[in-house]
PDB file of C-alpha atoms in Angstrom:
ATOM      1  CA  MET A   1      89.775-168.440 -20.361  1.00  0.00           C
ATOM      2  CA  LEU A   2      90.079-171.997 -21.232  1.00  0.00           C
ATOM      3  CA  LYS A   3      92.025-172.419 -24.920  1.00  0.00           C
ATOM      4  CA  LEU A   4      89.726-175.161 -26.865  1.00  0.00           C
ATOM      5  CA  ASN A   5      90.765-176.629 -30.420  1.00  0.00           C
ATOM      6  CA  TYR A   6      87.613-176.477 -32.655  1.00  0.00           C
ATOM      7  CA  PHE A   7      87.794-178.199 -35.795  1.00  0.00           C
ATOM      8  CA  VAL A   8      87.593-176.564 -39.691  1.00  0.00           C
ATOM      9  CA  PRO A   9      83.908-176.856 -40.771  1.00  0.00           C
ATOM     10  CA  ALA A  10      83.564-179.437 -43.703  1.00  0.00           C
ATOM     11  CA  ILE A  11      86.862-181.362 -43.564  1.00  0.00           C
ATOM     12  CA  ALA A  12      88.005-184.514 -41.631  1.00  0.00           C
ATOM     13  CA  LEU A  13      88.238-185.433 -38.129  1.00  0.00           C
ATOM     14  CA  SER A  14      90.699-187.674 -37.094  1.00  0.00           C
ATOM     15  CA  LEU A  15      90.612-188.672 -33.141  1.00  0.00           C
ATOM     16  CA  ALA A  16      94.178-190.426 -32.968  1.00  0.00           C
ATOM     17  CA  LEU A  17      93.808-192.071 -29.206  1.00  0.00           C
ATOM     18  CA  ALA A  18      96.161-194.045 -27.306  1.00  0.00           C
ATOM     19  CA  SER A  19      94.962-197.512 -24.961  1.00  0.00           C
ATOM     20  CA  CYS A  20      96.032-196.570 -21.405  1.00  0.00           C
ATOM     21  CA  GLY A  21      98.244-198.312 -19.141  1.00  0.00           C
ATOM     22  CA  GLY A  22     101.833-196.894 -19.894  1.00  0.00           C
ATOM     23  CA  GLY A  23     103.210-199.765 -21.907  1.00  0.00           C
ATOM     24  CA  GLU A  24     105.156-200.223 -24.597  1.00  0.00           C
ATOM     25  CA  SER A  25     103.101-200.548 -27.375  1.00  0.00           C
ATOM     26  CA  GLU A  26     100.280-198.456 -27.849  1.00  0.00           C
ATOM     27  CA  LYS A  27      96.692-199.305 -29.282  1.00  0.00           C
ATOM     28  CA  MET A  28      95.577-196.824 -31.757  1.00  0.00           C
ATOM     29  CA  GLU A  29      92.327-196.211 -33.015  1.00  0.00           C
ATOM     30  CA  THR A  30      91.695-193.425 -35.658  1.00  0.00           C
ATOM     31  CA  ALA A  31      88.430-192.617 -36.009  1.00  0.00           C
ATOM     32  CA  THR A  32      87.644-189.913 -39.428  1.00  0.00           C
ATOM     33  CA  ILE A  33      84.467-187.891 -38.844  1.00  0.00           C
ATOM     34  CA  GLU A  34      83.519-186.002 -41.596  1.00  0.00           C
ATOM     35  CA  THR A  35      81.415-182.571 -40.513  1.00  0.00           C
ATOM     36  CA  VAL A  36      79.317-180.899 -41.797  1.00  0.00           C
ATOM     37  CA  ASP A  37      78.728-176.716 -42.589  1.00  0.00           C
ATOM     38  CA  GLY A  38      75.654-176.181 -42.072  1.00  0.00           C
ATOM     39  CA  SER A  39      74.141-176.470 -45.476  1.00  0.00           C
ATOM     40  CA  ASP A  40      72.459-179.661 -44.758  1.00  0.00           C
ATOM     41  CA  GLU A  41      73.110-180.594 -48.626  1.00  0.00           C
ATOM     42  CA  SER A  42      74.114-184.186 -47.714  1.00  0.00           C
ATOM     43  CA  SER A  43      72.564-187.576 -47.379  1.00  0.00           C
ATOM     44  CA  GLU A  44      70.840-188.410 -44.106  1.00  0.00           C
ATOM     45  CA  ASP A  45      72.585-191.220 -44.162  1.00  0.00           C
ATOM     46  CA  ASP A  46      76.219-189.463 -44.916  1.00  0.00           C
ATOM     47  CA  TYR A  47      77.501-189.878 -41.397  1.00  0.00           C
ATOM     48  CA  VAL A  48      80.318-191.958 -39.299  1.00  0.00           C
ATOM     49  CA  LEU A  49      80.461-192.088 -35.322  1.00  0.00           C
ATOM     50  CA  PRO A  50      83.209-193.700 -33.703  1.00  0.00           C
ATOM     51  CA  GLN A  51      83.370-196.291 -30.938  1.00  0.00           C
ATOM     52  CA  PRO A  52      81.949-195.827 -27.622  1.00  0.00           C
ATOM     53  CA  ILE A  53      85.522-196.813 -25.952  1.00  0.00           C
ATOM     54  CA  SER A  54      86.952-193.795 -27.880  1.00  0.00           C
ATOM     55  CA  LEU A  55      84.920-191.828 -26.008  1.00  0.00           C
ATOM     56  CA  ALA A  56      86.029-192.710 -22.739  1.00  0.00           C
ATOM     57  CA  LYS A  57      89.499-192.666 -24.278  1.00  0.00           C
ATOM     58  CA  ALA A  58      89.712-189.257 -25.560  1.00  0.00           C
ATOM     59  CA  PHE A  59      88.611-187.464 -22.239  1.00  0.00           C
ATOM     60  CA  GLN A  60      91.536-190.018 -20.373  1.00  0.00           C
ATOM     61  CA  SER A  61      93.853-188.519 -22.582  1.00  0.00           C
ATOM     62  CA  ALA A  62      92.677-185.186 -21.004  1.00  0.00           C
ATOM     63  CA  GLY A  63      92.978-186.319 -17.642  1.00  0.00           C
ATOM     64  CA  LEU A  64      90.021-187.503 -16.700  1.00  0.00           C
ATOM     65  CA  LYS A  65      90.299-190.019 -13.939  1.00  0.00           C
ATOM     66  CA  TYR A  66      88.076-192.712 -12.475  1.00  0.00           C
ATOM     67  CA  VAL A  67      85.140-191.297  -9.914  1.00  0.00           C
ATOM     68  CA  GLY A  68      83.518-193.707  -8.553  1.00  0.00           C
ATOM     69  CA  GLY A  69      79.378-193.507  -8.334  1.00  0.00           C
ATOM     70  CA  LYS A  70      79.661-191.853 -11.490  1.00  0.00           C
ATOM     71  CA  THR A  71      77.730-194.446 -13.993  1.00  0.00           C
ATOM     72  CA  ASN A  72      74.094-194.907 -14.519  1.00  0.00           C
ATOM     73  CA  PRO A  73      73.751-197.758 -11.867  1.00  0.00           C
ATOM     74  CA  GLY A  74      73.021-201.084 -13.602  1.00  0.00           C
ATOM     75  CA  THR A  75      69.414-201.862 -11.604  1.00  0.00           C
ATOM     76  CA  ASN A  76      68.167-199.263 -14.051  1.00  0.00           C
ATOM     77  CA  ALA A  77      68.588-201.593 -17.415  1.00  0.00           C
ATOM     78  CA  ASP A  78      65.360-203.743 -16.560  1.00  0.00           C
ATOM     79  CA  LYS A  79      63.657-200.050 -16.032  1.00  0.00           C
ATOM     80  CA  TYR A  80      63.438-199.080 -19.385  1.00  0.00           C
ATOM     81  CA  ALA A  81      60.322-199.990 -21.477  1.00  0.00           C
ATOM     82  CA  VAL A  82      61.038-197.985 -24.362  1.00  0.00           C
ATOM     83  CA  LYS A  83      63.237-198.874 -27.265  1.00  0.00           C
ATOM     84  CA  VAL A  84      65.086-195.611 -27.894  1.00  0.00           C
ATOM     85  CA  ASP A  85      65.693-195.072 -24.488  1.00  0.00           C
ATOM     86  CA  GLN A  86      66.787-198.735 -24.627  1.00  0.00           C
ATOM     87  CA  LEU A  87      68.935-198.499 -27.132  1.00  0.00           C
ATOM     88  CA  LEU A  88      70.337-194.797 -25.499  1.00  0.00           C
ATOM     89  CA  ASN A  89      71.142-196.320 -22.620  1.00  0.00           C
ATOM     90  CA  LEU A  90      72.734-199.272 -23.938  1.00  0.00           C
ATOM     91  CA  GLY A  91      75.305-196.801 -25.365  1.00  0.00           C
ATOM     92  CA  VAL A  92      75.662-195.211 -22.163  1.00  0.00           C
ATOM     93  CA  TYR A  93      76.029-198.379 -20.355  1.00  0.00           C
ATOM     94  CA  SER A  94      78.731-199.182 -23.360  1.00  0.00           C
ATOM     95  CA  THR A  95      80.427-196.381 -22.648  1.00  0.00           C
ATOM     96  CA  ASP A  96      80.235-196.755 -18.145  1.00  0.00           C
ATOM     97  CA  LEU A  97      81.681-200.357 -19.225  1.00  0.00           C
ATOM     98  CA  ALA A  98      84.640-198.592 -20.912  1.00  0.00           C
ATOM     99  CA  TYR A  99      85.291-196.165 -18.596  1.00  0.00           C
ATOM    100  CA  CYS A 100      85.590-198.699 -15.880  1.00  0.00           C
ATOM    101  CA  ALA A 101      87.699-201.319 -18.020  1.00  0.00           C
ATOM    102  CA  ILE A 102      90.035-198.703 -19.559  1.00  0.00           C
ATOM    103  CA  ASN A 103      90.464-197.903 -15.650  1.00  0.00           C
ATOM    104  CA  SER A 104      91.145-200.997 -14.126  1.00  0.00           C
ATOM    105  CA  LYS A 105      87.891-201.448 -12.455  1.00  0.00           C
ATOM    106  CA  THR A 106      87.222-205.170 -13.840  1.00  0.00           C
ATOM    107  CA  GLN A 107      84.978-206.348 -11.188  1.00  0.00           C
ATOM    108  CA  GLU A 108      82.479-203.086 -12.099  1.00  0.00           C
ATOM    109  CA  ALA A 109      83.052-203.366 -15.724  1.00  0.00           C
ATOM    110  CA  ARG A 110      82.325-206.762 -15.695  1.00  0.00           C
ATOM    111  CA  GLU A 111      79.075-206.473 -14.637  1.00  0.00           C
ATOM    112  CA  TYR A 112      78.414-203.729 -17.026  1.00  0.00           C
ATOM    113  CA  LEU A 113      79.163-206.433 -19.607  1.00  0.00           C
ATOM    114  CA  VAL A 114      76.858-208.451 -17.911  1.00  0.00           C
ATOM    115  CA  VAL A 115      73.936-205.182 -18.402  1.00  0.00           C
ATOM    116  CA  VAL A 116      75.097-204.631 -22.012  1.00  0.00           C
ATOM    117  CA  GLN A 117      74.449-208.109 -23.025  1.00  0.00           C
ATOM    118  CA  LYS A 118      70.836-207.826 -21.282  1.00  0.00           C
ATOM    119  CA  ILE A 119      69.894-204.982 -22.843  1.00  0.00           C
ATOM    120  CA  GLY A 120      71.604-205.595 -26.559  1.00  0.00           C
ATOM    121  CA  SER A 121      69.658-208.267 -26.679  1.00  0.00           C
ATOM    122  CA  LYS A 122      66.299-206.680 -26.055  1.00  0.00           C
ATOM    123  CA  VAL A 123      66.968-204.184 -28.534  1.00  0.00           C
ATOM    124  CA  GLY A 124      66.831-206.825 -31.486  1.00  0.00           C
ATOM    125  CA  LEU A 125      71.120-207.880 -31.263  1.00  0.00           C
ATOM    126  CA  GLU A 126      70.704-210.880 -30.310  1.00  0.00           C
ATOM    127  CA  SER A 127      72.733-212.277 -32.639  1.00  0.00           C
ATOM    128  CA  VAL A 128      75.704-210.012 -31.420  1.00  0.00           C
ATOM    129  CA  PHE A 129      75.268-209.774 -27.663  1.00  0.00           C
ATOM    130  CA  SER A 130      73.681-214.164 -26.654  1.00  0.00           C
ATOM    131  CA  ASP A 131      77.395-214.741 -26.814  1.00  0.00           C
ATOM    132  CA  LYS A 132      77.398-217.105 -24.120  1.00  0.00           C
ATOM    133  CA  GLU A 133      81.363-217.228 -24.338  1.00  0.00           C
ATOM    134  CA  LEU A 134      81.076-213.215 -23.915  1.00  0.00           C
ATOM    135  CA  ILE A 135      81.529-213.487 -19.942  1.00  0.00           C
ATOM    136  CA  ALA A 136      84.170-216.460 -19.537  1.00  0.00           C
ATOM    137  CA  LYS A 137      86.392-214.252 -22.731  1.00  0.00           C
ATOM    138  CA  PHE A 138      86.074-211.821 -19.852  1.00  0.00           C
ATOM    139  CA  ASP A 139      87.079-213.786 -16.479  1.00  0.00           C
ATOM    140  CA  LYS A 140      90.273-214.885 -18.981  1.00  0.00           C
ATOM    141  CA  ASP A 141      91.184-211.176 -19.333  1.00  0.00           C
ATOM    142  CA  LEU A 142      90.907-210.007 -15.262  1.00  0.00           C
ATOM    143  CA  GLY A 143      93.853-208.203 -15.287  1.00  0.00           C
ATOM    144  CA  ASN A 144      95.092-207.755 -18.217  1.00  0.00           C
ATOM    145  CA  VAL A 145      93.765-203.918 -20.021  1.00  0.00           C
ATOM    146  CA  GLU A 146      94.393-204.124 -23.320  1.00  0.00           C
ATOM    147  CA  ALA A 147      93.115-207.564 -23.487  1.00  0.00           C
ATOM    148  CA  LEU A 148      89.712-206.107 -22.044  1.00  0.00           C
ATOM    149  CA  GLU A 149      89.685-203.133 -24.610  1.00  0.00           C
ATOM    150  CA  ASP A 150      90.256-205.613 -27.208  1.00  0.00           C
ATOM    151  CA  LEU A 151      87.313-207.747 -26.269  1.00  0.00           C
ATOM    152  CA  ILE A 152      85.119-204.010 -26.022  1.00  0.00           C
ATOM    153  CA  TYR A 153      86.349-203.062 -29.442  1.00  0.00           C
ATOM    154  CA  ASP A 154      85.541-206.476 -30.994  1.00  0.00           C
ATOM    155  CA  ILE A 155      81.659-206.736 -29.305  1.00  0.00           C
ATOM    156  CA  GLN A 156      81.035-203.097 -30.597  1.00  0.00           C
ATOM    157  CA  ASP A 157      82.626-203.970 -34.052  1.00  0.00           C
ATOM    158  CA  LYS A 158      80.230-206.763 -34.582  1.00  0.00           C
ATOM    159  CA  SER A 159      77.695-204.865 -33.691  1.00  0.00           C
ATOM    160  CA  ASP A 160      78.316-202.221 -36.112  1.00  0.00           C
ATOM    161  CA  VAL A 161      78.946-204.882 -39.122  1.00  0.00           C
ATOM    162  CA  TYR A 162      75.238-206.788 -37.620  1.00  0.00           C
ATOM    163  CA  MET A 163      73.667-203.147 -38.123  1.00  0.00           C
ATOM    164  CA  GLU A 164      74.943-202.363 -41.338  1.00  0.00           C
ATOM    165  CA  ASN A 165      74.621-205.756 -42.795  1.00  0.00           C
ATOM    166  CA  ASN A 166      70.573-205.501 -41.709  1.00  0.00           C
ATOM    167  CA  ASP A 167      70.151-201.742 -42.838  1.00  0.00           C
ATOM    168  CA  LEU A 168      69.962-201.090 -38.770  1.00  0.00           C
ATOM    169  CA  LYS A 169      72.561-198.779 -38.967  1.00  0.00           C
ATOM    170  CA  TYR A 170      70.053-196.049 -36.950  1.00  0.00           C
ATOM    171  CA  LEU A 171      69.494-198.075 -33.996  1.00  0.00           C
ATOM    172  CA  GLY A 172      73.761-197.127 -33.746  1.00  0.00           C
ATOM    173  CA  ALA A 173      73.167-193.579 -34.400  1.00  0.00           C
ATOM    174  CA  ILE A 174      70.931-193.616 -31.478  1.00  0.00           C
ATOM    175  CA  GLN A 175      72.974-196.149 -29.874  1.00  0.00           C
ATOM    176  CA  PHE A 176      76.368-193.624 -30.082  1.00  0.00           C
ATOM    177  CA  ALA A 177      74.544-190.835 -28.926  1.00  0.00           C
ATOM    178  CA  GLY A 178      73.541-192.456 -25.358  1.00  0.00           C
ATOM    179  CA  ALA A 179      77.211-193.169 -25.098  1.00  0.00           C
ATOM    180  CA  TRP A 180      78.105-189.641 -26.429  1.00  0.00           C
ATOM    181  CA  ILE A 181      76.231-188.176 -23.827  1.00  0.00           C
ATOM    182  CA  GLU A 182      77.699-190.611 -21.175  1.00  0.00           C
ATOM    183  CA  GLY A 183      81.039-189.308 -21.724  1.00  0.00           C
ATOM    184  CA  LEU A 184      80.934-186.119 -22.460  1.00  0.00           C
ATOM    185  CA  TYR A 185      78.706-186.285 -18.808  1.00  0.00           C
ATOM    186  CA  LEU A 186      81.749-187.797 -17.258  1.00  0.00           C
ATOM    187  CA  GLY A 187      84.074-185.548 -18.591  1.00  0.00           C
ATOM    188  CA  VAL A 188      82.661-182.641 -17.585  1.00  0.00           C
ATOM    189  CA  ASP A 189      81.835-184.099 -13.755  1.00  0.00           C
ATOM    190  CA  ASN A 190      85.177-184.320 -13.449  1.00  0.00           C
ATOM    191  CA  THR A 191      87.069-180.868 -11.905  1.00  0.00           C
ATOM    192  CA  THR A 192      90.286-182.126 -11.341  1.00  0.00           C
ATOM    193  CA  THR A 193      91.635-180.396 -14.752  1.00  0.00           C
ATOM    194  CA  LYS A 194      89.177-178.453 -16.328  1.00  0.00           C
ATOM    195  CA  SER A 195      91.858-177.242 -19.120  1.00  0.00           C
ATOM    196  CA  ASP A 196      92.226-180.358 -20.793  1.00  0.00           C
ATOM    197  CA  ILE A 197      88.529-181.737 -20.061  1.00  0.00           C
ATOM    198  CA  GLY A 198      87.058-178.889 -21.767  1.00  0.00           C
ATOM    199  CA  LYS A 199      89.384-178.915 -24.915  1.00  0.00           C
ATOM    200  CA  SER A 200      88.433-182.327 -25.119  1.00  0.00           C
ATOM    201  CA  LEU A 201      84.486-181.398 -24.488  1.00  0.00           C
ATOM    202  CA  VAL A 202      84.909-179.451 -28.197  1.00  0.00           C
ATOM    203  CA  GLU A 203      86.258-181.702 -29.694  1.00  0.00           C
ATOM    204  CA  GLN A 204      83.286-184.060 -29.304  1.00  0.00           C
ATOM    205  CA  MET A 205      80.938-181.064 -30.200  1.00  0.00           C
ATOM    206  CA  SER A 206      81.835-181.363 -33.605  1.00  0.00           C
ATOM    207  CA  LEU A 207      80.059-185.351 -33.462  1.00  0.00           C
ATOM    208  CA  LEU A 208      77.089-183.104 -32.461  1.00  0.00           C
ATOM    209  CA  LYS A 209      75.757-182.355 -35.742  1.00  0.00           C
ATOM    210  CA  ASN A 210      76.512-186.206 -36.945  1.00  0.00           C
ATOM    211  CA  ILE A 211      74.023-187.534 -34.523  1.00  0.00           C
ATOM    212  CA  ILE A 212      71.524-185.772 -34.903  1.00  0.00           C
ATOM    213  CA  LYS A 213      71.780-186.891 -38.835  1.00  0.00           C
ATOM    214  CA  GLY A 214      71.895-190.479 -37.217  1.00  0.00           C
ATOM    215  CA  PHE A 215      68.546-189.395 -35.188  1.00  0.00           C
ATOM    216  CA  LYS A 216      66.508-188.512 -38.289  1.00  0.00           C
ATOM    217  CA  SER A 217      67.329-190.710 -40.020  1.00  0.00           C
ATOM    218  CA  HIS A 218      65.370-193.578 -38.000  1.00  0.00           C
ATOM    219  CA  PRO A 219      62.169-194.763 -39.905  1.00  0.00           C
ATOM    220  CA  ALA A 220      59.908-193.723 -37.117  1.00  0.00           C
ATOM    221  CA  GLN A 221      59.992-190.073 -37.672  1.00  0.00           C
ATOM    222  CA  GLU A 222      57.405-189.009 -35.338  1.00  0.00           C
ATOM    223  CA  ASP A 223      57.713-191.309 -32.300  1.00  0.00           C
ATOM    224  CA  ALA A 224      57.178-188.826 -29.403  1.00  0.00           C
ATOM    225  CA  ARG A 225      60.124-189.818 -27.400  1.00  0.00           C
ATOM    226  CA  LEU A 226      62.294-189.588 -30.372  1.00  0.00           C
ATOM    227  CA  LYS A 227      61.684-186.319 -31.287  1.00  0.00           C
ATOM    228  CA  GLU A 228      62.279-185.569 -27.614  1.00  0.00           C
ATOM    229  CA  VAL A 229      65.312-186.590 -27.411  1.00  0.00           C
ATOM    230  CA  ILE A 230      65.833-184.845 -30.535  1.00  0.00           C
ATOM    231  CA  LYS A 231      65.239-181.546 -29.255  1.00  0.00           C
ATOM    232  CA  LEU A 232      67.176-182.416 -25.884  1.00  0.00           C
ATOM    233  CA  TYR A 233      70.281-182.552 -28.234  1.00  0.00           C
ATOM    234  CA  GLU A 234      69.517-179.850 -30.778  1.00  0.00           C
ATOM    235  CA  GLY A 235      69.595-178.259 -27.265  1.00  0.00           C
ATOM    236  CA  ILE A 236      73.165-178.943 -26.713  1.00  0.00           C
ATOM    237  CA  LEU A 237      73.945-177.984 -30.509  1.00  0.00           C
ATOM    238  CA  LYS A 238      72.125-174.804 -30.258  1.00  0.00           C
ATOM    239  CA  THR A 239      74.056-173.565 -26.622  1.00  0.00           C
ATOM    240  CA  TYR A 240      77.227-174.075 -27.822  1.00  0.00           C
ATOM    241  CA  GLU A 241      77.015-172.248 -31.572  1.00  0.00           C
ATOM    242  CA  ASN A 242      75.204-169.385 -29.246  1.00  0.00           C
ATOM    243  CA  MET A 243      78.397-168.808 -27.512  1.00  0.00           C
ATOM    244  CA  ALA A 244      79.951-165.761 -28.253  1.00  0.00           C
ATOM    245  CA  SER A 245      84.126-167.503 -28.013  1.00  0.00           C
ATOM    246  CA  VAL A 246      82.773-169.638 -30.743  1.00  0.00           C
ATOM    247  CA  LYS A 247      80.870-167.534 -32.536  1.00  0.00           C
ATOM    248  CA  LYS A 248      83.906-164.915 -33.295  1.00  0.00           C
ATOM    249  CA  VAL A 249      86.189-168.260 -34.042  1.00  0.00           C
ATOM    250  CA  SER A 250      83.449-169.519 -36.317  1.00  0.00           C
ATOM    251  CA  LYS A 251      84.290-166.038 -38.762  1.00  0.00           C
ATOM    252  CA  ASN A 252      87.755-167.007 -39.331  1.00  0.00           C
ATOM    253  CA  ILE A 253      87.513-170.711 -38.278  1.00  0.00           C
ATOM    254  CA  ASN A 254      91.098-171.184 -40.299  1.00  0.00           C
ATOM    255  CA  VAL A 255      93.811-168.865 -38.142  1.00  0.00           C
ATOM    256  CA  GLU A 256      91.503-169.075 -34.718  1.00  0.00           C
ATOM    257  CA  THR A 257      90.848-171.552 -31.903  1.00  0.00           C
ATOM    258  CA  PRO A 258      87.962-170.322 -29.708  1.00  0.00           C
ATOM    259  CA  GLU A 259      88.464-170.010 -26.180  1.00  0.00           C
ATOM    260  CA  LEU A 260      85.349-170.490 -23.683  1.00  0.00           C
ATOM    261  CA  THR A 261      85.069-168.590 -20.809  1.00  0.00           C
ATOM    262  CA  GLU A 262      84.410-170.682 -17.240  1.00  0.00           C
ATOM    263  CA  GLU A 263      81.245-168.920 -18.050  1.00  0.00           C
ATOM    264  CA  GLU A 264      80.320-170.494 -20.905  1.00  0.00           C
ATOM    265  CA  TYR A 265      81.854-174.130 -20.297  1.00  0.00           C
ATOM    266  CA  GLN A 266      79.718-173.873 -17.062  1.00  0.00           C
ATOM    267  CA  ALA A 267      76.866-173.192 -19.017  1.00  0.00           C
ATOM    268  CA  LEU A 268      77.726-175.981 -21.749  1.00  0.00           C
ATOM    269  CA  ALA A 269      78.499-178.359 -18.875  1.00  0.00           C
ATOM    270  CA  LYS A 270      75.035-177.863 -17.337  1.00  0.00           C
ATOM    271  CA  GLU A 271      73.513-178.560 -20.541  1.00  0.00           C
ATOM    272  CA  VAL A 272      74.813-181.896 -21.025  1.00  0.00           C
ATOM    273  CA  LYS A 273      74.153-182.920 -17.096  1.00  0.00           C
ATOM    274  CA  MET A 274      70.296-181.750 -18.202  1.00  0.00           C
ATOM    275  CA  VAL A 275      70.309-184.406 -21.193  1.00  0.00           C
ATOM    276  CA  ARG A 276      72.069-186.907 -19.666  1.00  0.00           C
ATOM    277  CA  ALA A 277      69.877-187.489 -16.649  1.00  0.00           C
ATOM    278  CA  ASN A 278      67.150-186.953 -18.808  1.00  0.00           C
ATOM    279  CA  ILE A 279      68.184-190.101 -20.816  1.00  0.00           C
ATOM    280  CA  VAL A 280      68.762-192.432 -17.598  1.00  0.00           C
ATOM    281  CA  LYS A 281      66.063-191.610 -16.263  1.00  0.00           C
ATOM    282  CA  PRO A 282      64.494-195.263 -15.334  1.00  0.00           C
ATOM    283  CA  GLY A 283      61.342-195.466 -16.003  1.00  0.00           C
ATOM    284  CA  LYS A 284      60.654-194.162 -19.553  1.00  0.00           C
TER     285      LYS A 284
END
């Protein structure tokens, strides 16, 4: 059995994520996420999502080790023709960038920074990602994991501010959805510490309703690809909520935590891998 944390609906979720490196000082980021109770009475604009690097660091804290060849190849970036897929993979690449950086894979991280700049400019965020000094700043800090993390946080902060100020929050929601699925994929595809990885996997499920709300805040509700993607993410949520372990705990959420069976864990992992494969498949 996998002992997993479950979060009480309608309370704030706090993710305190420590930086890697084992140094004396720790960089802490706290992202407050408001979970919902299924009544869906709140506004579609009422959702909060953390930064993509938080996903990578959450799984790192759970024991996720770097495995080469798992990330989305940067060569795929030019093959995404639909804006929804460009945004989703901007998120995917943001997590890949963070995954490499926090694991001291600086050359790989540098390559992903170039990809993030390229695809970020394609989706209308030129003012954030066209900074020609980013690579120079990155090269200056090669070997300094903490400084690279700070740079990644800074890039995302600027992106968030730009989208907030220009009424483009829905774009950020799609980007985060890509970052989220990549984080989960890298987590479930790692078999070294399945119990801890499983715990982090379920913790991240608390974000899924907010991700779906973010999708549905997009003005192009009838876009065929967007509707397809929403169904994919709703499929993950349905799979999770229909698990016997989760149903059992939901009846007495204040005093119990679910224990996912190995079969349930694998079912959720299969769903995550299927959605991630759909998102990163080039040529859409």
